[in-house]
Structure formats: structure tokens, C-alpha cells
Amino acid sequence: MITPEENLKSIVEEIQNNQIMLPDFQRQFDWSIEKQSGLVASVLTKLPVGGILLLKADSKDYKSKRIGLDSKEIIGGSIPDKTNFLLDGQQRMTCLTNVFSDVIHEASEQKVSKLASRQLLANRFYLKIERWSADIVPESPKDLFGIRTLDFRFDVSKGQEPDFLTADISDYIECRPFYASEYGKAPYMPGKRYDDKLDDYCFQTNGVYLIPLYLLVGSNLLDDKLRKKRLLSIIKSMRTRIVTAITTHHDNLDDSKKAEFAYSVLTESGDKDEYDDSADKDIAFGELVNDKAELWEDYFQKYLYSCVEKIKLNKIGMPEGSRARAIDIYENMNMGGMSLSTLDLVAARVAKISQEPLYDRILKHLSENNEYNYDAIPNEIKSYIPKKYNASTNIKAVDSRVVKNCSELFLELLGLYCNNKDYNPNGAKCLYSKSAQILKLSEKEIDENCQKVCIALDRAFAFLQIRCGIRNLSDVNYKLMIRLIAYIFTNDKWYKSLSVHDKLEAWYWSAVFSGEYDKDQNDRYETNLKYMLESFSSGDKKYDWIVTLKDNVLETPYFSEHDFLLMEKVNEDRVPKEHLGKYFCQFFLSRPYSDLITDDRRVNVFCDAKLEKHHIIPLGSVTKIGESTNRLRNDKTNIVNSPLNYVYITETANLEILDKSLKSYEDAITAAAKASLHIINYPAVSDLSDKQKVKKWMSERHKTIKGQIQNRVTTLLLS
């Protein structure tokens, strides 16, 4: 059953009576204030606001929670035997009930700590209307409600719609946060009596009137009456103030200007005639304006209530026993590839056999103190690893929740592993990581393999940090490579093998610097994974395919070969990809080195300092004009912006370098930094402005770095 319009009051009552509940696999509320304001704008513009999907079921089928409250909070009141579970639309439903009513705050017993999000739900939304001013231009698009002439622009009682859009009314919406300490004090707080102190608050801000939107929907008959009484009082007070402002302005004008102003406000010809025929213009004008204002007030309050009485919200209610169809509807409502909506569906399935929400389990397993293969950590890195190291947290795959990229990786790896647990090379298929295959997994498969997949992901994150110089998950350009590494690490035997770690690192550097994933990523991934499984499973351990990749390091046309990185193909409108420069930085970061101009600071993937990408041959060597330096930074065709010219240094070092002359900078680069970062034969200051000499230096650097990468790969393959 689909209803195209809903009365928000009836939905609020259902929420209050526990007739609409959230299954506990749903995520916490996370809509930003900006996003909430956008939904409010749609309501006030009387535009469609999306839909919600409800599944009627036995209230014991799922562990449930109240809309807007933290999942840990006990549900107040009785829960009916049958209730409607909100499968889709939690964010918009939470926003609507919080903005236009107090049902969430009543359930929280006026305790901010019980809300699903203190920062995002401890807020009051108001319709902010600029006070009347003679400067308002008649029929101005910014005068949405006809304040200037007290002519409301549409009549909702006749089915007329607003003549403005969400972008127009956005400036009229104001969100004001409140704090737990304000309970019982401020007149706008939940639980406060609706008296004239609220009226005073709404008119104390200079230049605007505030209309509290939370007064539009009450939680019961008495509460509804009290809210309506207060809201109408505020609207009436606003009307009185507008009338006073208009009439005062009229009365203060010279007699010669009164008629012109009066005609600009009295838009009906009959009103103008009555004004002209009056003996006392001031009194007549006041009476006529007051009559208009009463009609304007009526239109305005009807408009406000119509926004919530017939909200354009598609409510899809599925009868009991329609769970499969509800999931199918949900999937079609949330199309668009591997997204968190797929995780919602997976969580819905596993919730049948597990009391602990899948989201919480993923977060827990990724964040706990997993054991890492200490023997596989390069000796140079061991002393820098934090004592309480957790890779998922350190690489920013999780914080208070699991980030989207990590959630997607969890699902993709889950699908791949569950469909190929025996590591059959012929099972190396992207197909298994697609949404359709993941949704075919049984509750038991998901439940039993959740922890294993999380541990493998965490192992992969540790490998990327410790071996590959990755500080942040977002710095990994090819997500498929993470999936491959994590899949290999689902095999405990392989994870415990130093040789496997070495071969994976050899493959990683060979792949990124040869441009293996620069195109046809899915095909390359399947091929690489198939070869990897064959290599690890076979007795002879052949890695010829990695050797082939190694031979193409910094040799791939239009990706990493010499002339391309030296900007020799710019006449073809081809320049190196920005992420290649990041790979050079990460390659050096995978082993500690001196902070360029001081040996006292060691740069490594775990250092607390902020790291910045630095031009080894500085931009200032090309120009001495600051503005031109900024231009040059954005000129991707210039040789100084070659990926070969980048290295990570600390923010502190970067600031220190800014204060140095080019000669001082050249002299300041330490011998240790030059050796570890391959800054050899650095051009003299007099040569830095010579493009050909800079290219010669860059050419030598290309050759040296290529040799270093290939040498490391060879060493790793021989281990």
C-alpha cells in the first residue's frame, strides 16, 4: 500500500505509541544540519520529501529502538504485539519528527544524553522572517510571504501551492542548538510550558521574527491545543508588529508622500478609494491595513499547518509476511552499486539470528586489538609502531563508526570469501563482490564469517601502513588492491608467512608503478588474484608474472615512463596523473628517513606530525612572485610539478624552508636525506631556472628511483 500524502501528526502519534519502531540494525542518526534544513525547506515549499518503507511484523522479530533515541535506551511504554518496522527513511523520519514536534524529546525524558545524536538532534528549527521595512521592494522574490503589503501570495485552502522553491526559502530557515544545562530555563526548551515567554524570545532578535516549527505538531489532544494556542499567539503578535511598523511609517511621512505610500500597500482599488474619501487619512489607513493583516494572518497560519497536515511523503506499508518483498522494494529504492544500503539489507538478514547489530560487530572486530604478524614487519619500522596499535583506527577506516569505503570493502570481501573459501584460482571473480551475490548469502554465512572478514581487512590495513606507507584509507587509489590483499589474509597460514608478505609487497609496488590498475581494473584484479592464488597454492611458488610487472616499473607509456614524467608529452595534452606523485611519496614513506633539512626529525608513516607534499626543486626557483607561484602550482604541464619532484616532509620543515633562500635551502638538505630520498646531483641555485638542467636532474632521479623500486621488488621475490 502506497500513500502519496501523510499527516505528520498521525505519524508522530504512531511513533509515540510504539506503532512505528526502528529495527536495531539501522544506523544512528547522522544527517547534518544542512541536510536537515534542506528537508525542512522541502516541507515548507510543499514539495515531495521522499518516502518511507514500513514492514508490519511481530514486535519480537527484531531487536528494536525508538526513533531519535540512542540504541542503548530502554523503550518506554508498551509495545504492541504487531508493529511497523521502519526499513527505509529513518533519517528523514527522525528529522521530521524532531523539527516539527517534541515526540523524540518526550521519549528521552528531556535528557540530551539519551538522543541518538546530541549534536544533530538537540536543536530547534524556526521560520525566520525579516521584520517589515519600507525598503522591502513590493513583489520582491525575497518577500515570500507578502510582508511588504500584507498580501499573502497563495491560498492553500483553494489548493494553491507556494510560488517559491527550496532555494528561496532556505534563507528563512534557522537552526538554533540548545544544551542540557538549558533544560528548565530557556522558554524554547522541550518540556517548558507554552507561555508568553516564548513569544518574547521569538521577537528579541533584531531584524527578524521567529516562528517555532516544533509547535506545529502536538503529542496528544491537550498538548496539540496548547501548542496551537502559542503558535497563533506568536503569529498574531507578528501581525500586530507588522501593522504597527507600516502605520507608524505612514503617519510619520509628510502629507505629500502619504498617499503614494498608502497606494503601495493598499493594492485593492476599493481600499484606495476608501482611503481617498476618508477625512482622517491616518485612522483610515490604520483600519484598512489592520483588515488586510487579519486576512494575511489567516492565510499564513493555514499555510503553516497545511505543510504538516498533508506532507508529500510516500508511505509504503508492507503487510505481515511480506519481508522478502519489502527487501526487494528496499533494494530497488536504493539502487546505485555497492553502497551502505546493501549493508542495511545484509544487517537485516543477520539480525534474525544475532542479537548484536551487525554494524556494532563490524566496528568492534575492526577496532579491537587484533594480533599482527610481528615477524613480517620490516626492522626499520618496528620501533615506530605505537604500543596500542590498531590498523583500522590508525588508517582512519573507523572512528566512532565504520567509514563508507571500509563498509563497502567489508561487503565485497565477505562476498568473495564466502563464495571461494578454498582459494580456487578459478574463483577469483569480481562477480562475487557484487551486490546481487552478496544478497544471496544466508544469515548463517554472514554471521559466521563476519569476524574473519573484519580481521582480514584489519590485517590488510596494517600491511598497507607498515609496508606501503599509507597513512589514510582515502590515500589508496585502487580499492580493488585492498580487497585482494585482505582476501589473501583470510588464510591464516598465508598471513603468518613472511614470504607471502614479501610477495604481496613486491606485487604492490610493481603494480602501482607499472600502471597495472590504470585501466581495465576488474580484469587486472581477477588476473592478479588468480595468479596470486596459483603462486601461493603451487609447490614451485612461481612469480614470473610479478617479474613481468616489475620490468614495466616506470616504463609504461603515458603513465610512468621517462619522457612522460619529464613532461615531454604535454603537446599531446597528456600529463602524469596526480596519484602517481602520491605513490612516490608513499614508497619513500614506507621506510623512515630524515626530515629533509634535519636529521633530528624522522619521517615515517606513524609520526604524529602533519605531513605535506613538498617540491624538491621548489616553485620559488622558477619565479619570485607569490601570485605566479600559485599559478605555477596549478600548471600541471610544468616540469616542477612532475611526480618525480615530490616527497613528504613535515609541516614544520615546510615552514622552515619558506624562510630560507634558495642557496640556504640547497645547503640545508642533509646528506642522510639526499641518500635515502635519492636527491643526488642536486642542481646549483644558478641552474634551477634552467629548464634543461632541471630536466637532466629529473631524468637521473627517474633512473635512480626506478632502480630502487626494482631492486626492492627483486629482493622481496628472492625471500
XYZ file of C-alpha atoms in Angstrom:
719
model
C 0.000 0.000 0.000
C 1.424 3.359 -1.073
C 0.037 6.637 0.253
C 1.328 9.745 -1.586
C 0.493 12.148 1.269
C 0.621 11.774 5.029
C -0.484 13.756 8.037
C 2.675 14.173 10.088
C 0.594 14.326 13.256
C -0.687 10.786 12.691
C 2.875 9.519 12.124
C 4.035 11.261 15.311
C 1.237 9.558 17.238
C 2.257 6.166 15.829
C 5.867 6.782 16.878
C 4.760 7.868 20.337
C 2.655 4.719 20.748
C 5.480 2.441 19.543
C 3.486 1.574 16.429
C 6.477 2.602 14.307
C 9.824 1.305 15.525
C 13.375 1.094 14.266
C 14.887 -2.371 13.917
C 18.165 -2.198 15.791
C 20.258 -2.961 12.719
C 19.520 0.558 11.494
C 22.336 3.093 11.715
C 22.298 6.005 14.131
C 21.002 9.378 13.003
C 23.704 11.200 11.033
C 22.041 13.858 8.883
C 23.933 17.138 9.062
C 22.142 20.369 9.981
C 22.456 21.425 6.335
C 20.743 18.257 5.150
C 18.021 18.598 7.774
C 17.451 22.197 6.702
C 17.097 21.004 3.112
C 14.319 18.598 4.114
C 12.584 21.330 6.124
C 12.774 23.588 3.067
C 11.034 20.899 1.003
C 8.245 20.630 3.580
C 7.746 24.399 3.705
C 7.764 24.547 -0.091
C 5.217 21.707 -0.106
C 7.408 19.622 -2.392
C 7.782 15.811 -2.154
C 10.146 14.773 0.643
C 10.829 11.196 -0.405
C 9.357 8.104 1.144
C 9.469 5.638 3.986
C 9.199 1.863 3.852
C 7.404 0.076 6.693
C 7.160 -3.649 7.289
C 4.491 -4.901 9.659
C 5.823 -7.738 11.777
C 5.765 -9.363 15.170
C 7.406 -6.899 17.555
C 9.663 -9.723 18.779
C 11.106 -10.430 15.342
C 13.786 -7.767 15.679
C 15.520 -6.047 18.494
C 14.070 -2.565 18.173
C 14.685 1.001 19.312
C 12.803 4.284 19.417
C 13.213 6.772 16.607
C 15.634 9.505 17.664
C 16.964 7.733 20.765
C 20.265 6.010 21.331
C 20.051 2.251 20.822
C 21.075 1.667 24.450
C 17.984 3.416 25.812
C 15.113 1.359 27.184
C 11.904 1.727 25.200
C 9.240 3.443 27.248
C 5.595 2.415 27.219
C 4.058 -0.798 25.966
C 4.966 -2.273 22.610
C 2.080 -3.735 20.581
C 2.302 -7.391 19.535
C 2.412 -6.219 15.930
C 4.310 -3.088 14.961
C 5.620 -1.384 11.835
C 9.387 -1.567 11.424
C 10.885 1.366 9.564
C 13.193 -0.237 6.981
C 13.913 2.847 4.913
C 13.552 6.540 5.677
C 14.937 6.619 9.221
C 16.966 9.785 8.643
C 14.110 11.817 7.164
C 11.577 10.467 9.665
C 13.834 11.363 12.609
C 14.399 14.816 11.159
C 10.698 15.496 10.539
C 9.568 14.408 13.991
C 12.361 16.342 15.694
C 11.796 19.563 13.745
C 8.005 19.732 13.864
C 7.205 18.089 17.222
C 8.664 17.136 20.603
C 7.941 13.410 20.438
C 11.654 12.494 20.497
C 12.434 14.759 23.454
C 9.428 13.469 25.383
C 10.672 9.907 24.873
C 14.142 10.983 26.016
C 12.643 12.479 29.189
C 14.300 15.784 28.257
C 17.791 14.290 28.541
C 20.182 15.218 25.764
C 22.354 12.218 26.655
C 19.609 9.839 25.508
C 19.357 11.240 21.987
C 20.692 9.298 19.019
C 22.899 12.320 18.344
C 23.291 15.174 20.808
C 24.833 17.496 18.255
C 22.312 16.837 15.485
C 19.064 16.491 17.457
C 19.471 18.990 20.304
C 18.254 21.759 18.010
C 15.232 23.935 17.409
C 14.214 24.970 13.903
C 12.452 28.241 13.202
C 10.931 30.003 10.239
C 12.862 33.269 10.233
C 11.024 36.231 8.701
C 12.604 39.638 8.248
C 10.830 42.436 10.039
C 8.775 44.880 7.997
C 10.782 47.640 6.396
C 9.883 50.379 3.967
C 12.914 49.292 1.991
C 11.295 45.973 1.018
C 10.519 46.174 -2.672
C 6.872 45.284 -3.473
C 6.594 41.836 -5.115
C 10.229 41.136 -4.303
C 11.072 37.443 -4.740
C 12.686 37.653 -1.291
C 9.378 38.712 0.285
C 7.974 35.186 0.095
C 5.035 35.792 2.401
C 3.938 39.258 1.230
C 5.143 41.106 4.343
C 5.635 44.401 2.475
C 1.972 44.810 1.520
C 0.347 42.117 3.709
C -0.833 40.299 0.588
C -0.233 36.573 1.087
C 0.834 35.189 -2.266
C -1.204 31.944 -2.344
C -4.276 30.374 -0.748
C -3.755 26.763 0.361
C -7.464 26.392 1.161
C -8.085 26.628 -2.597
C -5.363 24.116 -3.394
C -2.827 26.750 -4.413
C 0.842 25.848 -3.974
C 3.699 28.150 -2.871
C 5.215 30.141 -5.738
C 8.746 29.763 -4.331
C 11.304 26.944 -4.352
C 13.510 25.383 -1.694
C 16.442 27.600 -2.663
C 14.236 30.636 -1.994
C 13.086 29.582 1.453
C 16.402 28.181 2.651
C 17.430 31.602 3.978
C 14.196 31.671 6.001
C 15.130 28.563 7.995
C 17.154 28.971 11.156
C 18.510 26.210 13.391
C 19.499 27.035 16.962
C 21.194 24.416 19.162
C 20.474 24.017 22.842
C 22.304 22.325 25.705
C 21.392 20.097 28.604
C 22.177 22.930 31.007
C 19.329 24.969 29.493
C 16.597 22.495 30.427
C 14.107 24.138 32.750
C 15.442 27.615 31.972
C 15.050 28.724 28.365
C 11.466 29.144 27.067
C 12.176 27.194 23.863
C 13.347 24.007 25.626
C 11.375 20.746 25.372
C 9.109 20.304 28.358
C 8.718 24.026 29.042
C 5.196 25.435 29.372
C 3.938 27.251 26.326
C 3.572 30.747 27.765
C 4.291 34.280 26.599
C 7.981 33.958 27.499
C 8.338 32.071 24.234
C 6.658 34.997 22.429
C 9.244 37.346 23.916
C 12.068 35.065 22.784
C 10.744 34.980 19.225
C 10.873 38.766 18.932
C 14.080 39.580 20.787
C 16.394 39.108 17.776
C 16.999 42.337 15.905
C 15.631 42.426 12.388
C 13.688 39.133 12.365
C 10.621 37.361 13.695
C 10.953 33.686 14.653
C 8.184 31.121 14.181
C 8.947 27.918 16.175
C 8.259 24.994 13.842
C 8.135 22.488 16.705
C 4.777 23.983 17.745
C 3.056 22.629 14.631
C 2.510 19.068 15.893
C 1.467 18.091 19.407
C 1.826 14.674 21.007
C -1.763 14.468 22.322
C -5.019 16.400 22.146
C -4.262 18.718 25.077
C -0.667 19.278 24.008
C -1.842 19.999 20.472
C -4.256 22.668 21.728
C -1.599 24.327 23.893
C 0.901 24.392 21.019
C -1.677 25.788 18.622
C -2.638 28.490 21.101
C 1.013 29.511 21.491
C 1.758 29.427 17.775
C -1.292 31.530 16.919
C -0.313 33.975 19.655
C 3.143 34.378 18.100
C 1.698 34.817 14.606
C -0.825 37.371 15.921
C 1.970 39.252 17.696
C 3.969 39.271 14.473
C 0.939 40.588 12.600
C 0.474 43.360 15.194
C 4.130 44.384 14.917
C 3.944 44.488 11.119
C 0.810 46.636 11.254
C 2.447 48.963 13.772
C 5.544 49.308 11.610
C 3.508 50.056 8.470
C 1.150 52.544 10.089
C 3.917 54.300 12.020
C 5.886 54.757 8.810
C 2.778 56.165 7.104
C 1.932 58.528 9.944
C 5.485 59.924 10.051
C 5.543 60.819 6.359
C 4.861 64.284 5.041
C 1.273 64.661 3.896
C 2.509 64.990 0.315
C 4.050 61.493 0.434
C 1.401 59.616 2.421
C -0.867 58.815 -0.491
C 1.938 57.347 -2.599
C 2.985 55.079 0.233
C -0.615 54.167 1.091
C -1.264 53.129 -2.537
C 1.847 50.888 -2.449
C 0.360 48.973 0.492
C -3.362 49.162 -0.322
C -3.263 47.164 -3.536
C -7.067 46.795 -3.966
C -8.816 49.642 -5.805
C -11.674 49.652 -3.261
C -9.226 50.187 -0.402
C -7.563 53.046 -2.273
C -10.949 54.701 -2.859
C -11.866 54.363 0.806
C -8.518 55.877 1.764
C -9.017 58.789 -0.645
C -12.534 59.500 0.659
C -11.534 59.477 4.313
C -11.375 62.668 6.371
C -8.574 61.327 8.585
C -6.055 59.527 6.417
C -4.062 58.137 9.348
C -7.043 56.474 11.005
C -8.420 55.183 7.714
C -5.053 53.779 6.681
C -4.645 52.038 10.056
C -8.071 50.382 9.816
C -7.533 49.257 6.241
C -4.078 47.841 6.997
C -5.426 46.031 10.047
C -8.172 44.427 7.936
C -5.550 43.253 5.432
C -3.364 41.987 8.250
C -6.161 39.837 9.701
C -6.669 38.183 6.330
C -2.887 37.814 5.881
C -2.645 36.148 9.316
C -5.364 33.676 8.378
C -3.601 32.731 5.128
C -0.237 32.408 6.874
C -1.368 30.098 9.681
C -3.349 27.930 7.245
C -0.242 27.619 5.105
C 1.921 26.528 8.054
C -0.496 23.845 9.212
C -1.048 22.597 5.672
C 2.679 21.865 5.440
C 2.404 19.136 8.090
C -1.221 18.067 7.630
C -0.639 16.967 4.038
C 3.069 16.345 3.856
C 4.109 14.884 0.495
C 5.703 11.748 1.875
C 5.297 8.394 0.149
C 4.485 5.877 2.840
C 4.897 2.297 1.649
C 3.369 -0.099 4.122
C 4.037 -3.809 3.652
C 1.675 -6.280 5.353
C 2.853 -9.003 7.679
C 4.658 -11.830 5.887
C 5.945 -9.563 3.089
C 9.529 -9.348 4.321
C 11.043 -10.678 1.098
C 9.039 -8.240 -0.977
C 9.926 -5.389 1.386
C 13.627 -6.168 0.955
C 13.151 -6.263 -2.812
C 11.461 -2.860 -2.706
C 14.216 -1.536 -0.474
C 16.887 -2.718 -2.882
C 15.143 -1.026 -5.822
C 14.700 2.165 -3.835
C 18.422 2.224 -3.121
C 19.976 1.293 -6.446
C 23.415 2.573 -7.367
C 26.053 -0.079 -6.822
C 27.716 -1.240 -3.635
C 26.522 1.216 -1.030
C 25.549 1.219 2.588
C 22.014 0.296 1.542
C 23.338 -3.164 0.691
C 24.849 -3.369 4.158
C 21.445 -2.452 5.593
C 19.927 -5.421 3.820
C 22.696 -7.762 4.943
C 22.273 -6.477 8.505
C 18.525 -7.037 8.294
C 19.115 -10.653 7.379
C 21.678 -11.465 10.064
C 19.589 -9.688 12.731
C 17.290 -12.716 12.726
C 19.931 -14.916 14.349
C 22.152 -12.428 16.174
C 21.188 -10.106 18.994
C 24.188 -7.855 18.371
C 23.679 -5.412 15.454
C 25.954 -6.165 12.514
C 27.174 -2.554 12.416
C 28.344 -2.816 16.016
C 30.038 -6.137 15.351
C 31.958 -4.816 12.348
C 33.090 -1.787 14.332
C 34.103 -3.946 17.298
C 36.050 -6.519 15.293
C 37.896 -3.866 13.301
C 38.717 -1.774 16.374
C 39.817 -4.473 18.802
C 43.429 -5.401 19.500
C 43.982 -7.823 16.657
C 47.296 -9.660 16.557
C 49.636 -8.756 13.700
C 52.465 -10.789 12.197
C 55.397 -9.201 14.006
C 57.931 -11.205 12.002
C 56.605 -9.664 8.768
C 57.251 -6.086 9.924
C 60.453 -4.593 8.437
C 63.044 -3.968 11.138
C 63.295 -0.264 10.258
C 59.601 0.206 11.113
C 59.242 -1.842 14.297
C 60.355 0.842 16.734
C 57.874 3.382 15.321
C 54.703 1.309 15.652
C 52.502 2.613 18.514
C 52.248 0.342 21.552
C 48.464 0.092 21.310
C 48.326 -0.129 17.561
C 45.095 -0.811 15.714
C 45.429 -0.546 11.960
C 41.755 0.166 11.182
C 41.692 3.116 13.549
C 45.149 4.350 12.561
C 44.356 4.315 8.851
C 41.028 6.054 9.584
C 38.842 3.224 8.347
C 36.873 3.529 11.592
C 36.326 6.207 14.202
C 33.034 6.281 16.078
C 31.659 4.275 13.174
C 32.877 2.432 10.103
C 33.568 4.779 7.183
C 31.754 4.117 3.929
C 34.798 2.878 1.975
C 35.524 0.352 4.696
C 31.892 -0.818 4.822
C 31.984 -1.393 1.087
C 35.226 -3.351 1.412
C 33.674 -5.498 4.140
C 30.780 -6.458 1.882
C 32.978 -7.081 -1.158
C 35.380 -9.261 0.812
C 32.516 -11.089 2.508
C 31.028 -11.982 -0.863
C 34.363 -13.076 -2.318
C 35.372 -15.190 0.670
C 32.007 -16.887 1.190
C 31.897 -17.857 -2.485
C 35.504 -19.106 -2.626
C 36.635 -20.374 0.759
C 39.002 -22.939 -0.755
C 41.007 -20.265 -2.636
C 40.350 -21.822 -6.027
C 42.143 -19.688 -8.677
C 39.116 -20.118 -10.943
C 37.000 -18.484 -8.245
C 38.869 -15.185 -8.499
C 35.839 -13.289 -9.777
C 34.619 -9.722 -9.311
C 31.120 -11.134 -9.653
C 31.252 -12.481 -6.098
C 31.752 -8.969 -4.715
C 28.697 -7.523 -6.443
C 25.525 -6.629 -4.576
C 23.404 -9.344 -6.181
C 25.749 -12.111 -4.995
C 26.187 -10.638 -1.529
C 22.425 -10.505 -1.013
C 22.239 -14.244 -1.770
C 24.362 -15.067 1.272
C 22.488 -16.802 4.070
C 22.158 -15.374 7.568
C 24.405 -18.153 8.830
C 27.176 -17.389 6.323
C 27.128 -13.707 7.215
C 27.029 -14.373 10.946
C 29.804 -16.985 10.976
C 32.231 -15.086 8.732
C 31.780 -11.514 9.974
C 34.717 -11.621 12.391
C 37.035 -13.434 9.987
C 36.402 -10.881 7.232
C 36.918 -7.968 9.644
C 40.209 -9.403 10.914
C 41.411 -9.909 7.336
C 40.532 -6.317 6.495
C 42.364 -5.061 9.551
C 45.388 -7.149 8.568
C 45.287 -5.612 5.092
C 45.164 -2.108 6.569
C 48.190 -2.919 8.733
C 50.050 -4.251 5.690
C 49.281 -1.088 3.720
C 50.524 1.110 6.541
C 53.578 -0.861 7.595
C 54.732 -1.992 4.157
C 53.298 0.576 1.742
C 53.447 3.942 3.510
C 49.665 4.511 3.592
C 48.569 6.983 6.269
C 44.870 7.184 5.390
C 42.481 4.769 3.714
C 41.435 7.545 1.326
C 45.029 7.653 0.028
C 44.626 4.227 -1.605
C 43.708 4.931 -5.197
C 42.746 1.405 -6.244
C 40.338 -0.180 -3.760
C 40.496 -3.496 -5.618
C 44.074 -3.911 -4.423
C 42.908 -3.745 -0.785
C 40.312 -6.404 -1.482
C 42.959 -8.682 -2.982
C 45.335 -8.282 -0.026
C 42.539 -8.797 2.518
C 41.311 -11.922 0.744
C 44.786 -13.450 0.884
C 44.896 -12.618 4.596
C 41.667 -14.512 5.317
C 44.003 -17.514 5.083
C 45.734 -17.644 8.480
C 48.555 -19.820 7.145
C 49.373 -17.303 4.440
C 49.121 -14.396 6.849
C 51.671 -15.987 9.163
C 54.119 -16.448 6.282
C 56.844 -13.813 5.903
C 57.283 -14.933 2.302
C 53.630 -14.162 1.497
C 54.011 -10.651 2.918
C 57.130 -10.112 0.848
C 55.475 -11.325 -2.330
C 52.444 -9.124 -1.738
C 54.660 -6.079 -1.253
C 56.632 -6.978 -4.399
C 53.346 -7.208 -6.313
C 52.029 -3.960 -4.808
C 54.958 -1.760 -5.850
C 55.245 -3.449 -9.235
C 51.527 -2.941 -9.897
C 51.244 0.712 -8.874
C 54.399 1.860 -10.680
C 53.738 -0.146 -13.828
C 50.200 1.212 -14.151
C 48.676 -2.246 -13.848
C 45.417 -0.785 -12.495
C 45.390 2.338 -14.626
C 42.767 0.749 -16.891
C 40.574 -2.371 -17.060
C 40.750 -2.637 -13.288
C 38.307 -5.512 -12.845
C 40.078 -7.671 -15.442
C 43.507 -6.879 -13.982
C 42.246 -7.643 -10.481
C 40.855 -11.026 -11.476
C 44.071 -11.909 -13.334
C 46.323 -10.800 -10.466
C 44.256 -12.651 -7.871
C 44.189 -15.814 -9.979
C 47.979 -15.730 -10.408
C 48.416 -14.954 -6.711
C 46.328 -17.949 -5.670
C 48.166 -20.206 -8.102
C 51.540 -18.975 -6.820
C 50.696 -19.447 -3.137
C 48.998 -22.789 -3.676
C 51.554 -24.411 -6.001
C 54.608 -26.203 -4.773
C 57.094 -24.425 -7.065
C 55.959 -20.901 -5.996
C 56.406 -19.263 -9.410
C 56.205 -15.478 -9.504
C 57.165 -14.817 -13.118
C 54.034 -12.696 -13.525
C 55.265 -10.307 -10.816
C 58.663 -10.156 -12.533
C 56.870 -9.048 -15.712
C 55.165 -6.275 -13.759
C 58.497 -5.312 -12.188
C 60.114 -4.971 -15.618
C 57.437 -2.410 -16.525
C 58.045 -0.255 -13.434
C 58.375 3.367 -14.607
C 58.300 2.143 -18.197
C 54.580 2.229 -19.055
C 53.772 4.685 -21.890
C 51.536 7.581 -20.901
C 51.696 6.569 -17.261
C 55.163 6.263 -15.748
C 57.775 6.109 -18.495
C 60.693 8.562 -18.592
C 59.571 11.075 -21.230
C 56.037 11.215 -19.904
C 57.141 12.060 -16.356
C 59.507 14.695 -17.742
C 56.521 16.431 -19.375
C 57.609 15.599 -22.910
C 54.045 14.708 -23.970
C 52.308 17.897 -22.906
C 51.971 18.924 -26.574
C 49.582 15.956 -26.820
C 47.592 17.298 -23.870
C 48.821 14.394 -21.757
C 50.219 14.947 -18.263
C 51.033 12.500 -15.440
C 48.237 11.534 -13.077
C 48.341 13.207 -9.701
C 48.128 9.978 -7.716
C 51.453 8.805 -9.191
C 53.181 11.584 -7.249
C 51.464 10.249 -4.135
C 52.869 6.780 -4.852
C 56.427 8.130 -4.975
C 55.842 9.817 -1.616
C 54.389 6.623 -0.124
C 57.222 4.477 -1.445
C 59.757 6.592 0.433
C 57.458 6.810 3.469
C 57.404 3.001 3.691
C 60.859 3.276 5.282
C 61.868 6.035 7.775
C 64.009 8.921 6.532
C 65.353 12.288 7.705
C 63.025 15.282 7.560
C 64.900 16.750 4.543
C 66.670 19.595 6.360
C 67.231 17.961 9.741
C 68.255 14.504 10.861
C 66.740 15.102 14.306
C 63.228 14.503 12.976
C 62.476 11.160 11.358
C 59.628 10.984 8.878
C 57.690 7.712 8.956
C 54.165 6.516 8.370
C 53.377 6.589 12.109
C 54.794 10.003 13.017
C 52.376 12.340 14.743
C 53.421 15.338 12.661
C 51.303 16.545 9.779
C 52.975 15.550 6.508
C 52.841 17.703 3.394
C 53.769 17.024 -0.207
C 56.894 19.047 -0.950
C 58.508 20.093 -4.242
C 62.167 19.052 -4.006
C 63.041 21.634 -6.633
C 60.915 24.417 -5.153
C 58.390 26.518 -7.038
C 60.256 29.588 -5.861
C 63.182 28.608 -8.038
C 61.104 29.351 -11.120
C 59.539 32.601 -10.010
C 59.916 35.090 -7.208
C 56.375 36.449 -7.425
C 53.928 34.888 -4.996
C 50.938 35.091 -7.309
C 52.870 33.424 -10.117
C 53.915 30.691 -7.699
C 50.252 29.865 -7.112
C 49.687 29.837 -10.852
C 52.652 27.553 -11.335
C 51.390 25.164 -8.668
C 48.272 24.625 -10.781
C 50.173 24.313 -14.039
C 50.274 20.538 -14.457
C 52.470 20.835 -17.560
C 55.433 22.396 -15.774
C 58.411 20.153 -15.046
C 58.479 21.102 -11.342
C 55.038 19.502 -10.966
C 56.307 16.156 -12.198
C 55.502 13.273 -9.791
C 59.268 12.748 -9.605
C 59.661 16.064 -7.779
C 57.560 15.189 -4.724
C 58.347 13.880 -1.264
C 56.549 14.040 2.091
C 58.084 16.265 4.746
C 56.644 17.569 7.994
C 54.651 20.768 8.131
C 57.349 22.134 10.440
C 60.076 21.526 7.860
C 57.958 23.119 5.144
C 57.548 26.262 7.228
C 61.262 26.390 7.974
C 62.076 26.060 4.274
C 59.821 29.013 3.448
C 62.145 31.285 5.405
C 65.264 30.132 3.565
C 66.839 31.478 0.415
C 67.331 29.015 -2.432
C 71.033 28.789 -1.610
C 70.326 28.161 2.066
C 67.705 25.565 1.155
C 70.136 23.726 -1.132
C 72.773 23.671 1.600
C 70.242 22.655 4.265
C 69.223 19.347 2.670
C 71.046 16.805 4.815
C 73.334 14.142 3.434
C 71.158 11.467 5.029
C 68.037 12.846 3.309
C 69.822 13.067 -0.028
C 70.878 9.436 0.272
C 67.557 7.951 1.432
C 65.406 10.105 -0.864
C 67.774 9.872 -3.848
C 68.297 13.594 -4.187
C 71.599 13.214 -5.990
C 73.462 15.783 -8.091
C 71.052 18.480 -6.928
C 71.330 21.444 -9.332
C 73.166 24.526 -8.188
C 70.998 27.553 -7.442
C 72.154 29.193 -10.659
C 70.877 26.168 -12.606
C 67.412 25.906 -11.052
C 65.881 28.342 -13.528
C 67.382 26.428 -16.454
C 64.642 24.068 -17.640
C 67.054 21.706 -19.430
C 69.288 21.323 -16.362
C 66.255 20.665 -14.195
C 65.131 18.025 -16.700
C 68.541 16.434 -16.607
C 68.346 16.190 -12.820
C 64.797 14.812 -13.060
C 65.973 12.261 -15.629
C 68.670 10.998 -13.264
C 66.125 10.824 -10.452
C 63.775 8.767 -12.634
C 66.552 6.293 -13.370
C 67.635 6.070 -9.709
C 64.126 5.617 -8.276
C 63.307 3.045 -10.931
C 66.387 1.099 -9.902
C 65.481 1.334 -6.223
C 61.919 0.093 -6.762
C 63.014 -2.773 -8.974
C 65.791 -3.690 -6.547
C 63.357 -3.826 -3.626
C 60.941 -5.962 -5.653
C 63.720 -8.335 -6.649
C 64.894 -8.664 -3.055
C 61.346 -9.376 -1.895
C 60.814 -12.012 -4.569
C 64.006 -13.814 -3.565
C 62.992 -14.046 0.103
